[in-house]
Amino acid sequence: MSEYLIKDVMDQIFSKLPLKSLLRFKCLSKSWDSQISSPEFIWLHTQESVLPKPPTHDIMRYFCTAFKREKIVLTDASGFDTQISLESPFNGRVPDYFYCRIVAICNGVFCVKLFI
């Protein structure tokens, strides 16, 4: 699986994991072991653990009856102060009622977790 993911994306995902999980993941493959053991990753993980966490954003999906299109709205965790509206990539492929949270963003790629 790791050969399909870009190293930077994996570093961002791994850097947010607890140390105990990372130590267990080192046993999964040689490439993960070398990536997690690298001095660059250790420095990144250390920086992630001491820096304040950025605010999380929520995603809300709704159907726009005027344009007959699904829309996605990104909002900050404190409410609806900050909003970004996007066209929905789902197009009915997920249930009508769901909740998802942005786990990480790297170079415009969103990693989201769906709660269905």
PDB file of C-alpha atoms in Angstrom:
ATOM      1  CA  MET A   1       0.000   0.000   0.000  1.00  0.00           C
ATOM      2  CA  SER A   2       2.740   2.466   0.891  1.00  0.00           C
ATOM      3  CA  GLU A   3       4.187   2.406  -2.621  1.00  0.00           C
ATOM      4  CA  TYR A   4       1.013   4.152  -3.830  1.00  0.00           C
ATOM      5  CA  LEU A   5       1.170   6.985  -1.314  1.00  0.00           C
ATOM      6  CA  ILE A   6       3.494   9.924  -1.693  1.00  0.00           C
ATOM      7  CA  LYS A   7       6.167  10.037   1.008  1.00  0.00           C
ATOM      8  CA  ASP A   8       5.210  13.587   2.045  1.00  0.00           C
ATOM      9  CA  VAL A   9       1.584  12.575   2.593  1.00  0.00           C
ATOM     10  CA  MET A  10       2.648   9.568   4.644  1.00  0.00           C
ATOM     11  CA  ASP A  11       4.982  11.770   6.689  1.00  0.00           C
ATOM     12  CA  GLN A  12       2.121  14.154   7.438  1.00  0.00           C
ATOM     13  CA  ILE A  13      -0.180  11.319   8.464  1.00  0.00           C
ATOM     14  CA  PHE A  14       2.495   9.542  10.515  1.00  0.00           C
ATOM     15  CA  SER A  15       3.561  12.773  12.230  1.00  0.00           C
ATOM     16  CA  LYS A  16       0.098  13.121  13.774  1.00  0.00           C
ATOM     17  CA  LEU A  17       0.098   9.620  15.260  1.00  0.00           C
ATOM     18  CA  PRO A  18       1.101   8.807  18.828  1.00  0.00           C
ATOM     19  CA  LEU A  19       4.586   7.427  19.361  1.00  0.00           C
ATOM     20  CA  LYS A  20       3.290   4.053  20.577  1.00  0.00           C
ATOM     21  CA  SER A  21       1.448   3.493  17.283  1.00  0.00           C
ATOM     22  CA  LEU A  22       4.483   4.505  15.234  1.00  0.00           C
ATOM     23  CA  LEU A  23       6.671   1.992  17.029  1.00  0.00           C
ATOM     24  CA  ARG A  24       4.176  -0.757  16.207  1.00  0.00           C
ATOM     25  CA  PHE A  25       3.963   0.342  12.550  1.00  0.00           C
ATOM     26  CA  LYS A  26       7.714  -0.059  12.125  1.00  0.00           C
ATOM     27  CA  CYS A  27       7.120  -3.838  12.065  1.00  0.00           C
ATOM     28  CA  LEU A  28       4.754  -3.671   9.067  1.00  0.00           C
ATOM     29  CA  SER A  29       7.319  -3.108   6.335  1.00  0.00           C
ATOM     30  CA  LYS A  30      10.961  -2.236   5.784  1.00  0.00           C
ATOM     31  CA  SER A  31      10.038   0.986   4.008  1.00  0.00           C
ATOM     32  CA  TRP A  32       7.832   2.127   6.912  1.00  0.00           C
ATOM     33  CA  ASP A  33      10.577   1.209   9.364  1.00  0.00           C
ATOM     34  CA  SER A  34      13.165   3.260   7.474  1.00  0.00           C
ATOM     35  CA  GLN A  35      10.750   6.167   7.024  1.00  0.00           C
ATOM     36  CA  ILE A  36       9.744   6.277  10.711  1.00  0.00           C
ATOM     37  CA  SER A  37      13.379   5.836  11.838  1.00  0.00           C
ATOM     38  CA  SER A  38      14.778   8.559   9.587  1.00  0.00           C
ATOM     39  CA  PRO A  39      16.196  11.643  11.349  1.00  0.00           C
ATOM     40  CA  GLU A  40      14.027  13.923   9.185  1.00  0.00           C
ATOM     41  CA  PHE A  41      10.843  12.172  10.284  1.00  0.00           C
ATOM     42  CA  ILE A  42      11.895  12.104  13.936  1.00  0.00           C
ATOM     43  CA  TRP A  43      12.448  15.866  13.764  1.00  0.00           C
ATOM     44  CA  LEU A  44       9.049  16.364  12.046  1.00  0.00           C
ATOM     45  CA  HIS A  45       7.248  14.229  14.637  1.00  0.00           C
ATOM     46  CA  THR A  46       8.938  16.113  17.473  1.00  0.00           C
ATOM     47  CA  GLN A  47       7.883  19.444  15.965  1.00  0.00           C
ATOM     48  CA  GLU A  48       4.289  18.249  15.529  1.00  0.00           C
ATOM     49  CA  SER A  49       4.100  17.170  19.168  1.00  0.00           C
ATOM     50  CA  VAL A  50       5.311  20.527  20.581  1.00  0.00           C
ATOM     51  CA  LEU A  51       3.540  22.926  18.212  1.00  0.00           C
ATOM     52  CA  PRO A  52      -0.023  24.009  18.975  1.00  0.00           C
ATOM     53  CA  LYS A  53      -2.588  22.130  16.928  1.00  0.00           C
ATOM     54  CA  PRO A  54      -4.192  24.081  14.064  1.00  0.00           C
ATOM     55  CA  PRO A  55      -7.938  24.611  14.248  1.00  0.00           C
ATOM     56  CA  THR A  56      -9.958  21.789  12.787  1.00  0.00           C
ATOM     57  CA  HIS A  57     -12.573  22.297  10.130  1.00  0.00           C
ATOM     58  CA  ASP A  58     -15.880  20.601   9.608  1.00  0.00           C
ATOM     59  CA  ILE A  59     -17.432  19.647   6.302  1.00  0.00           C
ATOM     60  CA  MET A  60     -21.118  20.046   5.615  1.00  0.00           C
ATOM     61  CA  ARG A  61     -22.789  18.620   2.519  1.00  0.00           C
ATOM     62  CA  TYR A  62     -26.057  19.947   1.147  1.00  0.00           C
ATOM     63  CA  PHE A  63     -28.070  19.855  -2.041  1.00  0.00           C
ATOM     64  CA  CYS A  64     -28.469  23.198  -3.807  1.00  0.00           C
ATOM     65  CA  THR A  65     -31.948  23.098  -5.346  1.00  0.00           C
ATOM     66  CA  ALA A  66     -31.338  26.215  -7.444  1.00  0.00           C
ATOM     67  CA  PHE A  67     -28.474  24.581  -9.343  1.00  0.00           C
ATOM     68  CA  LYS A  68     -29.481  20.922  -8.733  1.00  0.00           C
ATOM     69  CA  ARG A  69     -25.945  20.185  -7.492  1.00  0.00           C
ATOM     70  CA  GLU A  70     -24.473  18.934  -4.261  1.00  0.00           C
ATOM     71  CA  LYS A  71     -22.264  21.445  -2.460  1.00  0.00           C
ATOM     72  CA  ILE A  72     -19.606  21.004   0.191  1.00  0.00           C
ATOM     73  CA  VAL A  73     -19.023  23.759   2.743  1.00  0.00           C
ATOM     74  CA  LEU A  74     -15.860  23.870   4.865  1.00  0.00           C
ATOM     75  CA  THR A  75     -16.346  25.644   8.191  1.00  0.00           C
ATOM     76  CA  ASP A  76     -14.026  26.285  11.089  1.00  0.00           C
ATOM     77  CA  ALA A  77     -14.591  24.414  14.349  1.00  0.00           C
ATOM     78  CA  SER A  78     -15.916  27.478  16.199  1.00  0.00           C
ATOM     79  CA  GLY A  79     -18.985  27.785  13.986  1.00  0.00           C
ATOM     80  CA  PHE A  80     -19.860  29.133  10.583  1.00  0.00           C
ATOM     81  CA  ASP A  81     -17.520  32.153  10.601  1.00  0.00           C
ATOM     82  CA  THR A  82     -15.224  30.854   7.877  1.00  0.00           C
ATOM     83  CA  GLN A  83     -16.857  29.153   4.921  1.00  0.00           C
ATOM     84  CA  ILE A  84     -15.516  27.794   1.660  1.00  0.00           C
ATOM     85  CA  SER A  85     -18.016  26.367  -0.807  1.00  0.00           C
ATOM     86  CA  LEU A  86     -16.963  23.586  -3.198  1.00  0.00           C
ATOM     87  CA  GLU A  87     -18.654  21.334  -5.735  1.00  0.00           C
ATOM     88  CA  SER A  88     -19.270  17.907  -4.212  1.00  0.00           C
ATOM     89  CA  PRO A  89     -17.096  15.072  -5.541  1.00  0.00           C
ATOM     90  CA  PHE A  90     -19.428  12.500  -3.956  1.00  0.00           C
ATOM     91  CA  ASN A  91     -22.458  12.869  -6.279  1.00  0.00           C
ATOM     92  CA  GLY A  92     -24.691  10.586  -4.244  1.00  0.00           C
ATOM     93  CA  ARG A  93     -22.045   7.945  -3.502  1.00  0.00           C
ATOM     94  CA  VAL A  94     -22.406   8.356   0.270  1.00  0.00           C
ATOM     95  CA  PRO A  95     -25.559   8.170   2.398  1.00  0.00           C
ATOM     96  CA  ASP A  96     -27.745  11.252   2.764  1.00  0.00           C
ATOM     97  CA  TYR A  97     -26.758  11.777   6.379  1.00  0.00           C
ATOM     98  CA  PHE A  98     -23.101  11.686   7.287  1.00  0.00           C
ATOM     99  CA  TYR A  99     -20.509  13.704   9.103  1.00  0.00           C
ATOM    100  CA  CYS A 100     -16.865  14.019   8.194  1.00  0.00           C
ATOM    101  CA  ARG A 101     -13.818  15.778   9.557  1.00  0.00           C
ATOM    102  CA  ILE A 102     -10.657  16.933   7.811  1.00  0.00           C
ATOM    103  CA  VAL A 103      -7.775  14.930   9.248  1.00  0.00           C
ATOM    104  CA  ALA A 104      -4.961  16.621   7.317  1.00  0.00           C
ATOM    105  CA  ILE A 105      -4.304  18.866   4.337  1.00  0.00           C
ATOM    106  CA  CYS A 106      -1.118  18.709   2.288  1.00  0.00           C
ATOM    107  CA  ASN A 107      -0.607  20.711  -0.926  1.00  0.00           C
ATOM    108  CA  GLY A 108      -4.342  20.959  -1.525  1.00  0.00           C
ATOM    109  CA  VAL A 109      -5.043  17.238  -0.916  1.00  0.00           C
ATOM    110  CA  PHE A 110      -7.606  16.640   1.814  1.00  0.00           C
ATOM    111  CA  CYS A 111      -7.604  13.529   3.987  1.00  0.00           C
ATOM    112  CA  VAL A 112     -11.120  13.216   5.421  1.00  0.00           C
ATOM    113  CA  LYS A 113     -12.674  10.780   7.868  1.00  0.00           C
ATOM    114  CA  LEU A 114     -16.336   9.920   7.251  1.00  0.00           C
ATOM    115  CA  PHE A 115     -18.708   9.151  10.120  1.00  0.00           C
ATOM    116  CA  ILE A 116     -21.675   7.344   8.575  1.00  0.00           C
TER     117      ILE A 116
END
